[in-house]
Coordinates of C-alpha atoms and ligand atoms in Angstrom, one line a residue:
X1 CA 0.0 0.0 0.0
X2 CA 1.3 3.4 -1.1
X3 CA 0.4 5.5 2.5
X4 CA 3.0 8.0 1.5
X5 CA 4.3 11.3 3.2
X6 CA 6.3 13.4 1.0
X7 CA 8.9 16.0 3.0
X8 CA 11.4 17.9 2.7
X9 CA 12.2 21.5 3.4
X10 CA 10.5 24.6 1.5
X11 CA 11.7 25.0 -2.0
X12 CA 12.8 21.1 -2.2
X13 CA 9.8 20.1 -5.1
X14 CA 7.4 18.5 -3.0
X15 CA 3.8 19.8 -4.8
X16 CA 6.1 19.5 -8.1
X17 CA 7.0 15.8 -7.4
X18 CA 3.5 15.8 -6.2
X19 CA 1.6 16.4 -9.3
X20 CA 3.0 13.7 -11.4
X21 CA 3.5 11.0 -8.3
X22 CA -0.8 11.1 -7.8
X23 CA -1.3 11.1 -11.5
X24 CA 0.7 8.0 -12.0
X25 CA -0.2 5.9 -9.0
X26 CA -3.9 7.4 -8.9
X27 CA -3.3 8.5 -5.3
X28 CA -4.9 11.5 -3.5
X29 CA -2.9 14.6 -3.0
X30 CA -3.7 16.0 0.4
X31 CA -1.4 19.5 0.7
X32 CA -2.0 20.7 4.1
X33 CA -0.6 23.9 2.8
X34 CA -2.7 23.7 -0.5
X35 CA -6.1 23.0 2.4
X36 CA -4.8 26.5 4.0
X37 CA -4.4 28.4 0.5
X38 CA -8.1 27.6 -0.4
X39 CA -9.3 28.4 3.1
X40 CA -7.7 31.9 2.8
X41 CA -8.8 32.0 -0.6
X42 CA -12.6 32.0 0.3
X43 CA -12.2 33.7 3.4
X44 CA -13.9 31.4 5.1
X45 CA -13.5 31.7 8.8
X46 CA -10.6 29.2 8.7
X47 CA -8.6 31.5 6.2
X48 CA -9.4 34.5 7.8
X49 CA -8.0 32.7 11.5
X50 CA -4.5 31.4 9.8
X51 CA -3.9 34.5 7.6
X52 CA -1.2 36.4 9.2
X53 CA 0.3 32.9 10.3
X54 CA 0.5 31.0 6.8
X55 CA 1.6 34.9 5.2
X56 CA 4.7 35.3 7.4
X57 CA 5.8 31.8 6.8
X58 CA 4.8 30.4 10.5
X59 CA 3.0 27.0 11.1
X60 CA -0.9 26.6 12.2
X61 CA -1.3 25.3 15.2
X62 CA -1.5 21.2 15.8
X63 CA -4.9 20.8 17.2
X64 CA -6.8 22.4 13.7
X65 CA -4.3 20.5 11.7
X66 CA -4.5 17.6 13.0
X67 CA -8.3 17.4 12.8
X68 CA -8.5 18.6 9.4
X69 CA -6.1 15.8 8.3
X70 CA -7.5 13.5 9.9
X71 CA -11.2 13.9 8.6
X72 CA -9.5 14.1 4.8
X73 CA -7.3 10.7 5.6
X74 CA -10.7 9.3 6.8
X75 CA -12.3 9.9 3.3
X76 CA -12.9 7.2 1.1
X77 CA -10.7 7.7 -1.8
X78 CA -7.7 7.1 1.0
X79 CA -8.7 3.7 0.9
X80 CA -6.3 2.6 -1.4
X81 CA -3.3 5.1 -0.5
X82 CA -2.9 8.3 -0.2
X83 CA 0.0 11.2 -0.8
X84 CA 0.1 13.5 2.3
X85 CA 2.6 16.7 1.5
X86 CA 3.5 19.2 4.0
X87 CA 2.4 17.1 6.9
X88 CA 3.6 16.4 9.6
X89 CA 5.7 19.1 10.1
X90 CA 5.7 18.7 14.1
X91 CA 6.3 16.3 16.7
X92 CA 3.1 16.3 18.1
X93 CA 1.4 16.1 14.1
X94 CA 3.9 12.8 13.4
X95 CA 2.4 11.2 17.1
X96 CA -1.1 12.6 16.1
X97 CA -0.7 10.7 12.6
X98 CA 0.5 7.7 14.1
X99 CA -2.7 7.2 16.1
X100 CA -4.9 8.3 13.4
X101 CA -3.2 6.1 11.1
X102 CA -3.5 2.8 13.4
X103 CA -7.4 4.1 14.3
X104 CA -8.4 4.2 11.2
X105 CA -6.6 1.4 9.5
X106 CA -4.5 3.9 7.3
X107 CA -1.0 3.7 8.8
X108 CA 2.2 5.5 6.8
X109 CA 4.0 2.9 5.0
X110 CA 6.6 4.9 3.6
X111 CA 8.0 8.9 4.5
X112 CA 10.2 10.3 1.1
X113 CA 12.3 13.2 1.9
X114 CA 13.7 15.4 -1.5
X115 CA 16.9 16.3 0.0
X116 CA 18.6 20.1 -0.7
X117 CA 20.7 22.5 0.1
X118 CA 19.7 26.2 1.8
X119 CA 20.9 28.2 -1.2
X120 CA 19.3 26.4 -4.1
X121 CA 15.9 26.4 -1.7
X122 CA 16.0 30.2 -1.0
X123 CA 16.7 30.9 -4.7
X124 CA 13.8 28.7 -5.9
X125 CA 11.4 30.2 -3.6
X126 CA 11.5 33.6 -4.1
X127 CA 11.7 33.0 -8.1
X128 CA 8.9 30.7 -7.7
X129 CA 5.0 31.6 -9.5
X130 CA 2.1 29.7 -8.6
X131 CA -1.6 29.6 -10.8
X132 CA -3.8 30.9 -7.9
X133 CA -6.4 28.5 -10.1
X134 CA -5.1 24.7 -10.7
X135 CA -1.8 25.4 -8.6
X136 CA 0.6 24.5 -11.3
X137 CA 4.1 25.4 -9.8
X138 CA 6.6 27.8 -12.3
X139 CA 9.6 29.5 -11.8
X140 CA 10.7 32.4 -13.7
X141 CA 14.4 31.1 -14.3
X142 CA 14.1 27.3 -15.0
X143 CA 10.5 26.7 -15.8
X144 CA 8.6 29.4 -16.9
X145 CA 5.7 28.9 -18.9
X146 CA 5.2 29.1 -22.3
X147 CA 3.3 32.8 -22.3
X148 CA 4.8 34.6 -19.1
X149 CA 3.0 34.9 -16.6
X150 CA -0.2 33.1 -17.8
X151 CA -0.6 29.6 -16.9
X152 CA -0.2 26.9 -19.4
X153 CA -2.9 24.7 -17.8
X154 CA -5.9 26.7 -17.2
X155 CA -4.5 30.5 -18.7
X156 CA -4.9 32.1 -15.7
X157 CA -2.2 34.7 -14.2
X158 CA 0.3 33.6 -12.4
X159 CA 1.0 35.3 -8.9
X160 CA 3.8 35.1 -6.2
X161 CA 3.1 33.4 -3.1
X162 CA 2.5 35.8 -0.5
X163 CA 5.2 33.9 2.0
X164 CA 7.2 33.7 -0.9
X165 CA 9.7 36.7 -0.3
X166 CA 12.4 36.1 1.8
X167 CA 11.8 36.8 5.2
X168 CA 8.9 34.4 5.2
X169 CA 11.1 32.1 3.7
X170 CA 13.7 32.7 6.6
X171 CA 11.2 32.0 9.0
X172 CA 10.0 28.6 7.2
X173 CA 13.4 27.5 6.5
X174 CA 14.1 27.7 10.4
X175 CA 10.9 26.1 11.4
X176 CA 11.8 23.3 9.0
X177 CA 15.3 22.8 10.8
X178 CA 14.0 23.2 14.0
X179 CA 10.5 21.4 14.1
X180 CA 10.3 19.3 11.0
X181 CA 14.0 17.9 9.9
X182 CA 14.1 15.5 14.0
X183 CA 11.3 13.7 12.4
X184 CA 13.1 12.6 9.6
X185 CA 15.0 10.3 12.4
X186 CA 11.8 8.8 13.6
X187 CA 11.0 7.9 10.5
X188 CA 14.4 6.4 9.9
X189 CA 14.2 4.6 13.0
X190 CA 10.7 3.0 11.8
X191 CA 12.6 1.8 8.6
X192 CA 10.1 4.0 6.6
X193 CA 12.8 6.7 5.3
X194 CA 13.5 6.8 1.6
X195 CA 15.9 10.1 0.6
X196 CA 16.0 11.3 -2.8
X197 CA 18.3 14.1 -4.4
X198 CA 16.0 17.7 -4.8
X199 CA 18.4 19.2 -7.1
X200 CA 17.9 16.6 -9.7
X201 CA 16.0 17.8 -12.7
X202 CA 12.3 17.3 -12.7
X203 CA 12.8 14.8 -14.8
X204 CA 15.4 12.8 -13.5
X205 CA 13.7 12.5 -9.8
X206 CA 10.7 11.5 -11.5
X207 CA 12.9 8.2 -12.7
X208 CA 14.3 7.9 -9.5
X209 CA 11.0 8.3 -7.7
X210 CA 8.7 6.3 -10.0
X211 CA 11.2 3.2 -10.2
X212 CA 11.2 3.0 -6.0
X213 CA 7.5 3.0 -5.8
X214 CA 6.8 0.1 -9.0
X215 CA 9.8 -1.7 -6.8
X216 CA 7.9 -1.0 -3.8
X217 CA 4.5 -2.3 -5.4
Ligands
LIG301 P1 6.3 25.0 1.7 O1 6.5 23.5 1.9 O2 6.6 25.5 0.4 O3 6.8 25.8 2.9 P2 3.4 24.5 2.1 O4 2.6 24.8 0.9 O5 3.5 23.1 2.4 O6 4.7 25.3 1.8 O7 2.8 25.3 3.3 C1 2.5 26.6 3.3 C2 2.2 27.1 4.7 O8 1.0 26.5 5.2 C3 3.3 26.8 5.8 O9 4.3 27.8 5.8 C4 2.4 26.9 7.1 O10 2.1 28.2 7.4 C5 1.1 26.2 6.7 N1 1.2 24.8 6.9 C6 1.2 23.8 5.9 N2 1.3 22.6 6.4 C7 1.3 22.7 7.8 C8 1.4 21.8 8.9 N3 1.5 20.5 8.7 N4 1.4 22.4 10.1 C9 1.3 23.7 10.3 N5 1.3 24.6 9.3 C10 1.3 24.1 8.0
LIG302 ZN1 -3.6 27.0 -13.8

């Protein structure tokens, strides 16, 4: 069963790697930070709660996160797998996914970490576009879309993520190091951890990735 989590710090390529990974092994892809996004989006009271947070690159508190996971991991279409990106990011979210996992029969069965350095992450970030519609992931340098700034998918314009600049970035990168990267030990320890180079081109870690999970099937 493919009950993956995808991490990795900011930057690394994990809703990239995510697009193509649920396509070709029909999972769902459950983005905690995608859930937040919409919730600001449509202001609903949600959004309007995490704003400020999400914007300057800080983390929503457990409790909400938690429970919102946990009702989407309960969904049917998890049934048969899932792809969960940008969670856990805490201690208390990997122990709170643990015991969601075992209570509703949906454990992780495999954590896959797209490994890279500060400089290349900071770079991508802050060069990075996102469609506000389909959330198709460019960058203005090395993968800008064929009109610029319109998105190839759907044509709508492109914007910059509002934590995208780099003092949000800052602040991400150093909750990443200090609340995210000790998990990638537990995971280790559970024999679950599979690391893959973030610097590789798109196309390359999609070979790497894809020929792990048919090996893993
Ligand atoms: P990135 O990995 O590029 O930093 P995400 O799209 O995964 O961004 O998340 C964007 C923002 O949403 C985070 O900076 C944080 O504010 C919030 N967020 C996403 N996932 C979580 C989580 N598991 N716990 C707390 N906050 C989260
Ligand atoms: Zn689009």
């Amino acid at each position: 069963m493919l009950n993956i989590i995808l991490m990795g710090p900011p930057g690394a390529g994990k809703g990239t790697a995510a697009t193509w990974i649920k396509e070709d092994f029909s999972l769902p892809h459950i983005s905690t930070g995608d859930m937040f996004r919409e919730a600001m989006a449509s202001n609903s009271p949600l959004g309007k709660q995490i704003k400020d947070i999400v914007d300057n690159g800080g983390l929503v508190n457990d409790e909400l996160t938690c429970a919102l996971v946990k009702e989407r991991l309960s969904r049917k279409d998890c049934q048969n797998g899932y792809l969960l990106d940008g969670f856990p990011r805490t201690e208390a979210q990997a122990e709170a996914l643990k015991k969601m996992g075992e209570e509703i029969g949906r454990p992780v069965t495999l954590a896959i970490n797209l490994t890279c350095p500060d400089e290349v992450l900071i770079s991508r970030v802050t060069t990075r576009r996102v469609c506000p519609k389909c959330g198709a992931s460019y960058n203005v340098i090395t993968l800008k879309p064929l009109k610029e700034g319109i998105c190839d998918h759907c044509g709508s314009a492109l914007i910059q993520r509002k934590d995208d600049n780099e003092a949000s970035f800052k602040v991400r990168l150093e909750n990443y190091y200090r609340s995210t990267a000790p998990l990638l030990d537990y995971y280790k320890k559970e024999g679950l951890l599979h690391e893959f180079d973030g610097t590789l081109s798109m196309s390359n870690l999609k070979v790497e990735i894809s020929a792990f999970l048919r090996s893993y099937l």
